[in-house]
Tab-separated table of C-alpha atoms in Angstrom:
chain	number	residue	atom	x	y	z
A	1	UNK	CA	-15.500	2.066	-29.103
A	2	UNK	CA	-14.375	-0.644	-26.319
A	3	UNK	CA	-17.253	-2.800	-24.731
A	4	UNK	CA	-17.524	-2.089	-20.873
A	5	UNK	CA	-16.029	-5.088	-18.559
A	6	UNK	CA	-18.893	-7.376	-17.774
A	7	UNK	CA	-19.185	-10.544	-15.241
A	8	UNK	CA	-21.091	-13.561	-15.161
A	9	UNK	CA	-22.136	-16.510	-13.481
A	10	UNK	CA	-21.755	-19.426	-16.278
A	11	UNK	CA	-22.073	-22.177	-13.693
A	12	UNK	CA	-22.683	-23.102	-10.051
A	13	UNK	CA	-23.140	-26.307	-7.822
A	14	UNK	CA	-23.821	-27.440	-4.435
A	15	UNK	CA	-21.225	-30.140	-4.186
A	16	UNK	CA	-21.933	-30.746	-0.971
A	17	UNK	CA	-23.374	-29.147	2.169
A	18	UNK	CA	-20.038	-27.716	2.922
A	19	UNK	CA	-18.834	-27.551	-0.584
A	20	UNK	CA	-20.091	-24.995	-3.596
A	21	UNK	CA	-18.771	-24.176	-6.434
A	22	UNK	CA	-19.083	-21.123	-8.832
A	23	UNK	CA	-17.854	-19.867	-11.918
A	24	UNK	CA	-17.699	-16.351	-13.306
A	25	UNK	CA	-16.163	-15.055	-16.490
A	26	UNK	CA	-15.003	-11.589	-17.234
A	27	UNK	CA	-14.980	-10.248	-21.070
A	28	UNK	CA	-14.230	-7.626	-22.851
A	29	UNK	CA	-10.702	-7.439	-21.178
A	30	UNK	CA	-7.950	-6.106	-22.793
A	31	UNK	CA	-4.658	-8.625	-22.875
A	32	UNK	CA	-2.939	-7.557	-19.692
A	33	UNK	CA	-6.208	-6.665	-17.486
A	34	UNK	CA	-7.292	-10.530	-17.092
A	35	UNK	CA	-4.058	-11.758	-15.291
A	36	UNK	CA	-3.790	-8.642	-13.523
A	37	UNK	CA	-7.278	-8.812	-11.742
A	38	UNK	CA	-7.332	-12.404	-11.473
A	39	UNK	CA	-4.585	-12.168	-9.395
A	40	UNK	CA	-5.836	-8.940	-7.535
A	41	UNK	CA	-9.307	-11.131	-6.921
A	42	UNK	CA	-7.522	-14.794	-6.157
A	43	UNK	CA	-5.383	-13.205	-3.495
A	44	UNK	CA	-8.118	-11.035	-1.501
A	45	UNK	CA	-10.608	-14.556	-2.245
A	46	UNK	CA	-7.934	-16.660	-0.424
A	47	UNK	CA	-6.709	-14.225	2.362
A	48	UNK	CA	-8.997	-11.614	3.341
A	49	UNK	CA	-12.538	-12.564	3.693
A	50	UNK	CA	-13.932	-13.149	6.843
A	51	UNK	CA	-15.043	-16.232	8.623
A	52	UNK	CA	-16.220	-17.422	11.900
A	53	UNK	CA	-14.301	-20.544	14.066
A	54	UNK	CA	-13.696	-22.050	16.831
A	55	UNK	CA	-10.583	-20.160	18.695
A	56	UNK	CA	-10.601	-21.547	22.466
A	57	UNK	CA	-11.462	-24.772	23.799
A	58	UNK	CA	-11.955	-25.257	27.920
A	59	UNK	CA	-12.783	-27.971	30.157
A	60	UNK	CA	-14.199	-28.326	33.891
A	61	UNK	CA	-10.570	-29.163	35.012
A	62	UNK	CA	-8.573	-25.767	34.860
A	63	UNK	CA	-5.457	-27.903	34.782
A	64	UNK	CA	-5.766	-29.218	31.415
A	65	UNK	CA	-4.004	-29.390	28.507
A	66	UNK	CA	-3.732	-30.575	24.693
A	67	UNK	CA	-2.318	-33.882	25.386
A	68	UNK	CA	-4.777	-34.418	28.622
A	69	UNK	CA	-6.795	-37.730	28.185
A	70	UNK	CA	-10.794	-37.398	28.763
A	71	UNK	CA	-12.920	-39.823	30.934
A	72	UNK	CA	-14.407	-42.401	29.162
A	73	UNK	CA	-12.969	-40.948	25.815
A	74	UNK	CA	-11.741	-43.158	22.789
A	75	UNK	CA	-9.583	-40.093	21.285
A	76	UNK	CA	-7.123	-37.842	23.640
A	77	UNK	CA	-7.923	-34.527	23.397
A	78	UNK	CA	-5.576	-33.931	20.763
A	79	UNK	CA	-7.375	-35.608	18.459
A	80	UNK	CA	-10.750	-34.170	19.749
A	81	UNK	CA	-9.593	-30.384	19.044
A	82	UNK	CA	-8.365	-31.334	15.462
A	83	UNK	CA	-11.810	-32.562	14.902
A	84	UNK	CA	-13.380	-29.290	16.428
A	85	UNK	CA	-11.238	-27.040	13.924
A	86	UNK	CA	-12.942	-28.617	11.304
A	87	UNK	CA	-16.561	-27.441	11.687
A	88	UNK	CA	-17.719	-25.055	9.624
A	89	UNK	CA	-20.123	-22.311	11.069
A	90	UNK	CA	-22.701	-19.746	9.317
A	91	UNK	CA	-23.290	-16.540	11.271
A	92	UNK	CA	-26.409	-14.734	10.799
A	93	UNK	CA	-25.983	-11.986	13.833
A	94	UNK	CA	-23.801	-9.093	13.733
A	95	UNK	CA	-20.527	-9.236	12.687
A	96	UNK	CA	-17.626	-8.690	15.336
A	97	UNK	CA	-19.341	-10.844	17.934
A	98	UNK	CA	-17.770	-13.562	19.867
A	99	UNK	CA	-19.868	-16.140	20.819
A	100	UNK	CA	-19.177	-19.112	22.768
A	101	UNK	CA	-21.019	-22.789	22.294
A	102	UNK	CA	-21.351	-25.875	24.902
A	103	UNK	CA	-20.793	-29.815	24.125
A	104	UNK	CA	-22.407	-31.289	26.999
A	105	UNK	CA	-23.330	-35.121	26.597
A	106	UNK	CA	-23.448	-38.503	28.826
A	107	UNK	CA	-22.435	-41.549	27.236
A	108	UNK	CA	-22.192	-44.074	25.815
A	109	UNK	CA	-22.600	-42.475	22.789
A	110	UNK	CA	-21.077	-41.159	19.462
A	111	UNK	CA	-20.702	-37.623	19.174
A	112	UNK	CA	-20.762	-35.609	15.940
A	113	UNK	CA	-20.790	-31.445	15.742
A	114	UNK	CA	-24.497	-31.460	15.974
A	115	UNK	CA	-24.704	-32.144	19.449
A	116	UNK	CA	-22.967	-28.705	20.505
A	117	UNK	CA	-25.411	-25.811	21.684
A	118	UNK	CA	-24.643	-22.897	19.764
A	119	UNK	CA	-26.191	-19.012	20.461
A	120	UNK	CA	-29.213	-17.792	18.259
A	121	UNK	CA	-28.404	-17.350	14.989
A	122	UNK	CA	-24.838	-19.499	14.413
A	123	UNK	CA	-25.969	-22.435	11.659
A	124	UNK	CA	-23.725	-25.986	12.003
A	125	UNK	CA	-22.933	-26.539	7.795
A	126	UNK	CA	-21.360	-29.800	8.631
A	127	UNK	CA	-23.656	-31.138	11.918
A	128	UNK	CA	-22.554	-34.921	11.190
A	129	UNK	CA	-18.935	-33.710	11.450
A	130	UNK	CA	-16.998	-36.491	13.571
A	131	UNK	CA	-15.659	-35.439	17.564
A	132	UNK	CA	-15.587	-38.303	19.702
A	133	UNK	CA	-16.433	-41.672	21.083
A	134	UNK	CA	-17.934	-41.911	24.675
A	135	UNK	CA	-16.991	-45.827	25.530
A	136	UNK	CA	-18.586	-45.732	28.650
A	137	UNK	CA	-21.381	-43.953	30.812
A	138	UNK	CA	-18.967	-40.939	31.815
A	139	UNK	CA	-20.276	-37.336	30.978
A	140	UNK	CA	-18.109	-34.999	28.977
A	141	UNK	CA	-18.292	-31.117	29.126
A	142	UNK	CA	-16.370	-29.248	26.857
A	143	UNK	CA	-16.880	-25.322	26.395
A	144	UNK	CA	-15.862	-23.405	22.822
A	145	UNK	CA	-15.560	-19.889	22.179
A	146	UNK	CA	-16.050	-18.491	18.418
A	147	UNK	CA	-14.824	-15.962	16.743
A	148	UNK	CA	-14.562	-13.620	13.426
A	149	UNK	CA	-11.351	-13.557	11.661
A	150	UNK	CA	-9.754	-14.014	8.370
A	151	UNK	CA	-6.924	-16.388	7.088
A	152	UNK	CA	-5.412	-18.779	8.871
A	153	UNK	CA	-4.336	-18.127	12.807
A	154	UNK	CA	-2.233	-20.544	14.576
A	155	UNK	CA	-2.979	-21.195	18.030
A	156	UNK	CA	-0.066	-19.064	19.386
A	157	UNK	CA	-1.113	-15.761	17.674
A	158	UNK	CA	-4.642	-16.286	19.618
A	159	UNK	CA	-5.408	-13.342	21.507
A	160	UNK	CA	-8.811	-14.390	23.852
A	161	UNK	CA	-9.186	-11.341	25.680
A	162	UNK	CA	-11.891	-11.976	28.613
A	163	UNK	CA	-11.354	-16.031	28.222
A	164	UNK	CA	-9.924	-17.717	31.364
A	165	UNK	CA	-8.736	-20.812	31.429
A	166	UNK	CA	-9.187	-21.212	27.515
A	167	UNK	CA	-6.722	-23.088	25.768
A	168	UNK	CA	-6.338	-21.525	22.188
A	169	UNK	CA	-6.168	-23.836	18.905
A	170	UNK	CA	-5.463	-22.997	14.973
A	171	UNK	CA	-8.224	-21.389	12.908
A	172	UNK	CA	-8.478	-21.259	9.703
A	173	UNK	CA	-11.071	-18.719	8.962
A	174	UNK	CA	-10.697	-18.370	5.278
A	175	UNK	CA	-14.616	-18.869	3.833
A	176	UNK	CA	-12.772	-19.893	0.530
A	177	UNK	CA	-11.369	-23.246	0.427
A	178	UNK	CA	-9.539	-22.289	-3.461
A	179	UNK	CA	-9.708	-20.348	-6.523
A	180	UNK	CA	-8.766	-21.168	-10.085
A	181	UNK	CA	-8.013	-18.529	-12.637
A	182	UNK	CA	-7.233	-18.538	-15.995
A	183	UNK	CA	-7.231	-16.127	-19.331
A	184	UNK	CA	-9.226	-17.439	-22.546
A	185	UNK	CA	-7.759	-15.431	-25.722
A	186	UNK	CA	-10.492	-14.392	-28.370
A	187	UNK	CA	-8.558	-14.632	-31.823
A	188	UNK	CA	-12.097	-13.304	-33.644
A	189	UNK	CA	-11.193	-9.576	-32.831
A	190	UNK	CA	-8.330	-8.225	-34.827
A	191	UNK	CA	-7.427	-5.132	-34.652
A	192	UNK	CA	-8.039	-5.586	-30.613
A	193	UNK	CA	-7.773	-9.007	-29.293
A	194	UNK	CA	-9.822	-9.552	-26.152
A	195	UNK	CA	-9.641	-11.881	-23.410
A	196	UNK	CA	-12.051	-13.170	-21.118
A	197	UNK	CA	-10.951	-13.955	-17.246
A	198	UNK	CA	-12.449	-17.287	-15.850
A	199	UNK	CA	-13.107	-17.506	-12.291
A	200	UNK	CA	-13.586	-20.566	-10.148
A	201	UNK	CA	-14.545	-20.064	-6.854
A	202	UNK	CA	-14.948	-22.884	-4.283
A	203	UNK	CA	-16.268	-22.152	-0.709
A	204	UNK	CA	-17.109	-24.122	2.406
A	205	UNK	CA	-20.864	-23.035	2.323
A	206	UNK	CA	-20.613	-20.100	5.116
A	207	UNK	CA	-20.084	-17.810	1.876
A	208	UNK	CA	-22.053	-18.665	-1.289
A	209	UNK	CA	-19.057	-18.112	-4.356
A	210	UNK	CA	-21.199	-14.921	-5.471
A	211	UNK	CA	-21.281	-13.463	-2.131
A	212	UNK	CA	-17.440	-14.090	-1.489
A	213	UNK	CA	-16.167	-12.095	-5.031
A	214	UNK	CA	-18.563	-9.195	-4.356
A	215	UNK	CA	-16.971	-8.606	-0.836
A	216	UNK	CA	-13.977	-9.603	-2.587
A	217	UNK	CA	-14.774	-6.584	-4.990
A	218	UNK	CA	-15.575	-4.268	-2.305
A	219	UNK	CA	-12.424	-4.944	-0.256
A	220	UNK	CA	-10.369	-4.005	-3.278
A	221	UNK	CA	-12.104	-0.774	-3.735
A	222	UNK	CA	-11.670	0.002	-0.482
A	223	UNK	CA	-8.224	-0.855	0.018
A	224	UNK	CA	-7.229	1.619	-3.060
A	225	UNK	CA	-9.592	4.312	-1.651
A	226	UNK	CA	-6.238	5.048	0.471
A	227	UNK	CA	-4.871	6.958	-2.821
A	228	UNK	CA	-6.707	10.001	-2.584
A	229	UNK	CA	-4.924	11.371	0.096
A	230	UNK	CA	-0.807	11.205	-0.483
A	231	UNK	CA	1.334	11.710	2.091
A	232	UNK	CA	4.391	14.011	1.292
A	233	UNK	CA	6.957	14.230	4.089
A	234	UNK	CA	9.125	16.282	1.464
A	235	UNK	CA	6.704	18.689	1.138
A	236	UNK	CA	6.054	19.144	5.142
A	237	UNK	CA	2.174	18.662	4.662
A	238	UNK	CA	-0.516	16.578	3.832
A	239	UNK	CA	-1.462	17.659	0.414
A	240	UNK	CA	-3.728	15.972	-2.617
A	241	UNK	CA	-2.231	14.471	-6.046
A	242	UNK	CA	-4.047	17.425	-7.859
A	243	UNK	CA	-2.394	19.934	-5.266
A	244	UNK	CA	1.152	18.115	-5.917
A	245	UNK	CA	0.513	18.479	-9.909
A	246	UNK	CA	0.035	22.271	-9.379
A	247	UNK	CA	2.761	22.980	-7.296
A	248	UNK	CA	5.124	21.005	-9.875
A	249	UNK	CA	3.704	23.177	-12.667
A	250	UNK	CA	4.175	26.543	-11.332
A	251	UNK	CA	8.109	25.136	-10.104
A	252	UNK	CA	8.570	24.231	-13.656
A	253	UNK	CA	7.141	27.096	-15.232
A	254	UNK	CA	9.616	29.604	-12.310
A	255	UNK	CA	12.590	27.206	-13.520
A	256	UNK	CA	11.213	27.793	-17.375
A	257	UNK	CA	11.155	31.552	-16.669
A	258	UNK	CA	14.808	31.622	-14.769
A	259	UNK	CA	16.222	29.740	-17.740
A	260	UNK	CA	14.454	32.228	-20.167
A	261	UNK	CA	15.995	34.750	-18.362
A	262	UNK	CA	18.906	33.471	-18.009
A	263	UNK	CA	19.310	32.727	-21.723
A	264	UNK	CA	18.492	36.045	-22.897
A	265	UNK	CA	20.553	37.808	-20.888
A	266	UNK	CA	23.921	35.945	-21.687
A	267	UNK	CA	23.139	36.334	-25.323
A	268	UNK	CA	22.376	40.603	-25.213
A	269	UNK	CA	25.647	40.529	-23.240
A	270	UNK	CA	27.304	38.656	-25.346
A	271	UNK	CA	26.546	40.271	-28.677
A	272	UNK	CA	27.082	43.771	-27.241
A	273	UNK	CA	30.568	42.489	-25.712
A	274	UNK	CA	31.591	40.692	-29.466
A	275	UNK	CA	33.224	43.162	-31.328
A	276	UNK	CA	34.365	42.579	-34.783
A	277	UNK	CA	37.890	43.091	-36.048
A	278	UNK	CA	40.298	41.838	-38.299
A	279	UNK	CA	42.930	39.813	-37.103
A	280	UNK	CA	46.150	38.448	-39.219
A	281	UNK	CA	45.347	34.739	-39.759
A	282	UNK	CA	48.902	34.260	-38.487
A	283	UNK	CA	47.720	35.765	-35.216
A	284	UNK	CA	45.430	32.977	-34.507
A	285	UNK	CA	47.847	30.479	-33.459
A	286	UNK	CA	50.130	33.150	-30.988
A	287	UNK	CA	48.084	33.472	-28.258
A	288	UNK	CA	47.990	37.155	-26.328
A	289	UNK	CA	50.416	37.555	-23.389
A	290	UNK	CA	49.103	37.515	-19.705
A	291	UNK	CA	45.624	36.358	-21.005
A	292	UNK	CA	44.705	34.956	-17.217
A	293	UNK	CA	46.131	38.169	-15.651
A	294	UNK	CA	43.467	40.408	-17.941
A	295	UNK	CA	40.860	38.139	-16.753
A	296	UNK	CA	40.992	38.570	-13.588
A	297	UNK	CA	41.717	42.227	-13.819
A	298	UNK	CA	38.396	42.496	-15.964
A	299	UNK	CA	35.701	43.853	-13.493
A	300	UNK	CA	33.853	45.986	-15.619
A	301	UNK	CA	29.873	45.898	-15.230
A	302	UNK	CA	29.843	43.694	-18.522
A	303	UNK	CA	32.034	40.823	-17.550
A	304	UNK	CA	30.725	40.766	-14.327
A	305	UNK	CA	27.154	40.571	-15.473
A	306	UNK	CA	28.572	37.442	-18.080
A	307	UNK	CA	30.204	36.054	-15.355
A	308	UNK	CA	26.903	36.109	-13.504
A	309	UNK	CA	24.610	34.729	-16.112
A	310	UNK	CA	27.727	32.122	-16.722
A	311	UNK	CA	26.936	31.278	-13.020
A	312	UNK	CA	23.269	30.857	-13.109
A	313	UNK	CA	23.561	28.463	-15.900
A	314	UNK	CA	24.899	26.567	-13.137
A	315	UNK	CA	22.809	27.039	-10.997
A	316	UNK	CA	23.976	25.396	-7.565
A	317	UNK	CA	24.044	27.052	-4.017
A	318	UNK	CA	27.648	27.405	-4.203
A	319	UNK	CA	26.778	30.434	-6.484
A	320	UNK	CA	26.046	32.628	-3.652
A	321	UNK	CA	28.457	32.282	-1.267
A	322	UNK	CA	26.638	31.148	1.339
A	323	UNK	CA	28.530	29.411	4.770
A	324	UNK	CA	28.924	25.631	4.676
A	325	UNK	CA	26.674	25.102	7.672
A	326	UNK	CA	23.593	27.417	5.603
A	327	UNK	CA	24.615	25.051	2.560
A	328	UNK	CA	24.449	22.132	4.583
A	329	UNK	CA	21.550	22.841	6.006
A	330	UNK	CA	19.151	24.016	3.040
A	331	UNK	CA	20.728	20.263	1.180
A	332	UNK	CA	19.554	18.450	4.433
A	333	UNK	CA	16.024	20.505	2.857
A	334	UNK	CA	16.461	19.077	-0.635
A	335	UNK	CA	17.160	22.452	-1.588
A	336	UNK	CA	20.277	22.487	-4.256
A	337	UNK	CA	19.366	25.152	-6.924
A	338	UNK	CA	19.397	28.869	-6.726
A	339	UNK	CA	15.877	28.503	-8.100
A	340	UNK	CA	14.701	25.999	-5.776
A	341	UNK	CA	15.313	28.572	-2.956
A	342	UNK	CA	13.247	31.121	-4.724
A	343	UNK	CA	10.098	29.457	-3.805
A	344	UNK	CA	10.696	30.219	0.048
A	345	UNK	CA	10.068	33.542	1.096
A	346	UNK	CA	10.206	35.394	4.849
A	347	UNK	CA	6.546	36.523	4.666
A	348	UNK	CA	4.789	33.612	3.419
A	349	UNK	CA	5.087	29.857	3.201
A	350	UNK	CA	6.867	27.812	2.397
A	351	UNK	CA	8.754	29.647	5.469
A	352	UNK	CA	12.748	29.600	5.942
A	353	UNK	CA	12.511	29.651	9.056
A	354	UNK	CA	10.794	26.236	8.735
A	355	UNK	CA	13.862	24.385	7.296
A	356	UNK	CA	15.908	22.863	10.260
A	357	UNK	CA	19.076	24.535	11.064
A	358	UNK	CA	18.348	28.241	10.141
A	359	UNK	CA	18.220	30.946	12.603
A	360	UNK	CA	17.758	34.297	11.837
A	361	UNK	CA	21.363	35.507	10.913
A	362	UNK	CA	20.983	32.592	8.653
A	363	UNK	CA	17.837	33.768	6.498
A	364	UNK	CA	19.288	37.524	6.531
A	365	UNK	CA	22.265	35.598	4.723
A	366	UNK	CA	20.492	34.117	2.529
A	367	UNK	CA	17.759	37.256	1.539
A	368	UNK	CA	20.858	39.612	1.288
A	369	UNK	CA	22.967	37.017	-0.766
A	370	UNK	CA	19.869	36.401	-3.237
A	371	UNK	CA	19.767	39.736	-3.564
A	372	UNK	CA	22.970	40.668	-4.993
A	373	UNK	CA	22.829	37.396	-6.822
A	374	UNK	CA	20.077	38.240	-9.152
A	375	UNK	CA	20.388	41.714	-8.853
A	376	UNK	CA	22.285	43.357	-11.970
A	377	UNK	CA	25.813	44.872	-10.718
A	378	UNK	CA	25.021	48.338	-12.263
């Protein structure tokens, strides 16, 4: 019997206030399963958690922009917003909130990110993160606005809805800073070598490693929750993948039966038809005169019940003399077989009248063509 799948922590570290470190290991995982969901888990770790930044910067003067120079400031404000995108934030309020902050100081003085006034509940991880230099007495007033996102957003793909007069820099909300991966091979099982995924996780402190592969985990399952309901646009509804099996079955099992059928028939007609009799060898190679001429001629109920079985081996629309346009039309359906056209009926669905291009005079065409189709000639 095959273990179950297990994780576990086998080491973690607080590097720094803005760095930790964690890392898992998976056993019990067959040979291809390791490199399969470390990649699965590295990709969603690096590119689709959630984290909170700074998105918008404004100042007093509604004029400004990046390459503006600031009273009394060492650094342009260039330099100043680069220094803003790298603070790292911990929320601890509802998720989907915006939130703005204020950096509002008189100088001279050295400012780090701990001086900005943040709402309740939004943590500084880094508070002796580098801004500016104040040379002088001048007071600088600079207003941020934070928000939830995932990845990294460049500054033209901002969309601050409600911000005037914001000017909009890169985020890069990505909680995970980077992931290492690699699969261990265990040479002590034999008969079914196992493998054991290790997982290094390191994040910038607003996720602890732990917290970002369990939402990691949770965004995968959801993300494949999407499979239980398949869209069919060949089948003209919304339908389920035990619903699809089904339908397949009983289509095979009709085509089965039509075969069957089919089968039998040509071989009853074609032992009553047989006849033995005893032919001069030398006979063999003269063959009889006006041999095409007799087969046309031959339209007894016999050879036009072979020639009907001959035709459902073949099974293709062209069989029953339909128009071109009601042939078109039922292809432009992916109907092509006699038996695929079985499974619509007037009186329940799937309906003809559905299919695009078929009027009435159509579908009588069709129902009275069927009919003499599979109906015996006598």
């Amino acid at each position: 019997m095959q273990n179950i799948s297990k994780c576990k922590c086998v080491d973690s570290d607080l590097l720094s206030p803005s760095e930790h470190y964690g890392h898992f290991v998976f056993t019990s995982l067959e040979q291809s399963e390791g490199s399969t969901i470390g990649n699965m888990l590295r990709r969603v770790l690096l590119s689709n958690l959630y984290g909170l930044k700074i998105t918008g910067v404004r100042l007093p003067d509604v004029t400004h922009n990046e390459f503006n120079l600031l009273d009394g400031v060492r650094e342009d404000f260039l330099e100043v917003m680069l220094n803003l995108k790298e603070i790292i934030f911990k929320d601890d309020n509802k998720f989907g909130q915006s939130y703005h902050g204020l950096l509002k100081i008189q100088g001279p003085a050295v400012v780090t990110a701990g001086a900005i006034k943040f709402s309740k509940g939004i943590k500084v991880l880094n508070p002796n993160n580098y801004l500016l230099t104040i040379s002088d007495d001048s007071l600088v007033e600079i207003h941020l606005k934070l928000e939830h996102g995932k990845a990294y957003v460049l500054a033209k793909d901002q969309k601050l809805e409600g911000s005037t007069y914001f000017l909009p820099i890169d985020s890069n909300f990505a909680p995970v800073v980077k992931v290492n991966s690699y699969v261990k091979t265990l040479p002590q099982h034999v008969e079914n070598t196992d493998v054991e995924l290790h997982l290094e996780i390191f994040t910038n402190g607003s996720l602890l490693p732990h917290q970002a592969l369990i939402q990691a985990k949770n965004m995968i399952g959801y993300m494949l929750s999407t499979i239980n309901k398949i869209e069919f646009p060949c089948l003209g509804e919304l339908v389920s993948d035990e619903q699809v099996i089904e339908k397949t079955i009983d289509r095979d099992k009709k085509n089965e039966s039509n075969k069957n059928f089919k089968k039998d028939q040509g071989t009853k007609l074609k032992s009553n038809t047989v006849r033995e009799e005893k032919v001069p060898q030398e006979n063999f190679l003269i063959p009889p005169k006006n041999t095409e001429k007799i087969i046309e001629q031959d339209t007894t109920p016999e050879a036009m019940l072979l020639k009907r079985v001959n035709d459902m081996d073949d099974g293709s629309l062209e069989c029953l003399n339909l128009s071109t346009r009601v042939i078109k039309a039922l292809k432009n359906a992916n109907i092509n077989f006699t038996w695929e056209l079985m499974d619509y009926d007037s009186s329940g669905p799937p309906y003809l009248k559905d299919i695009k291009g078929l009027g009435p005079k159509s579908i009588a065409e069709i129902e009275k063509n069927l009919r003499v189709f599979y109906e015996p000639p006598f």
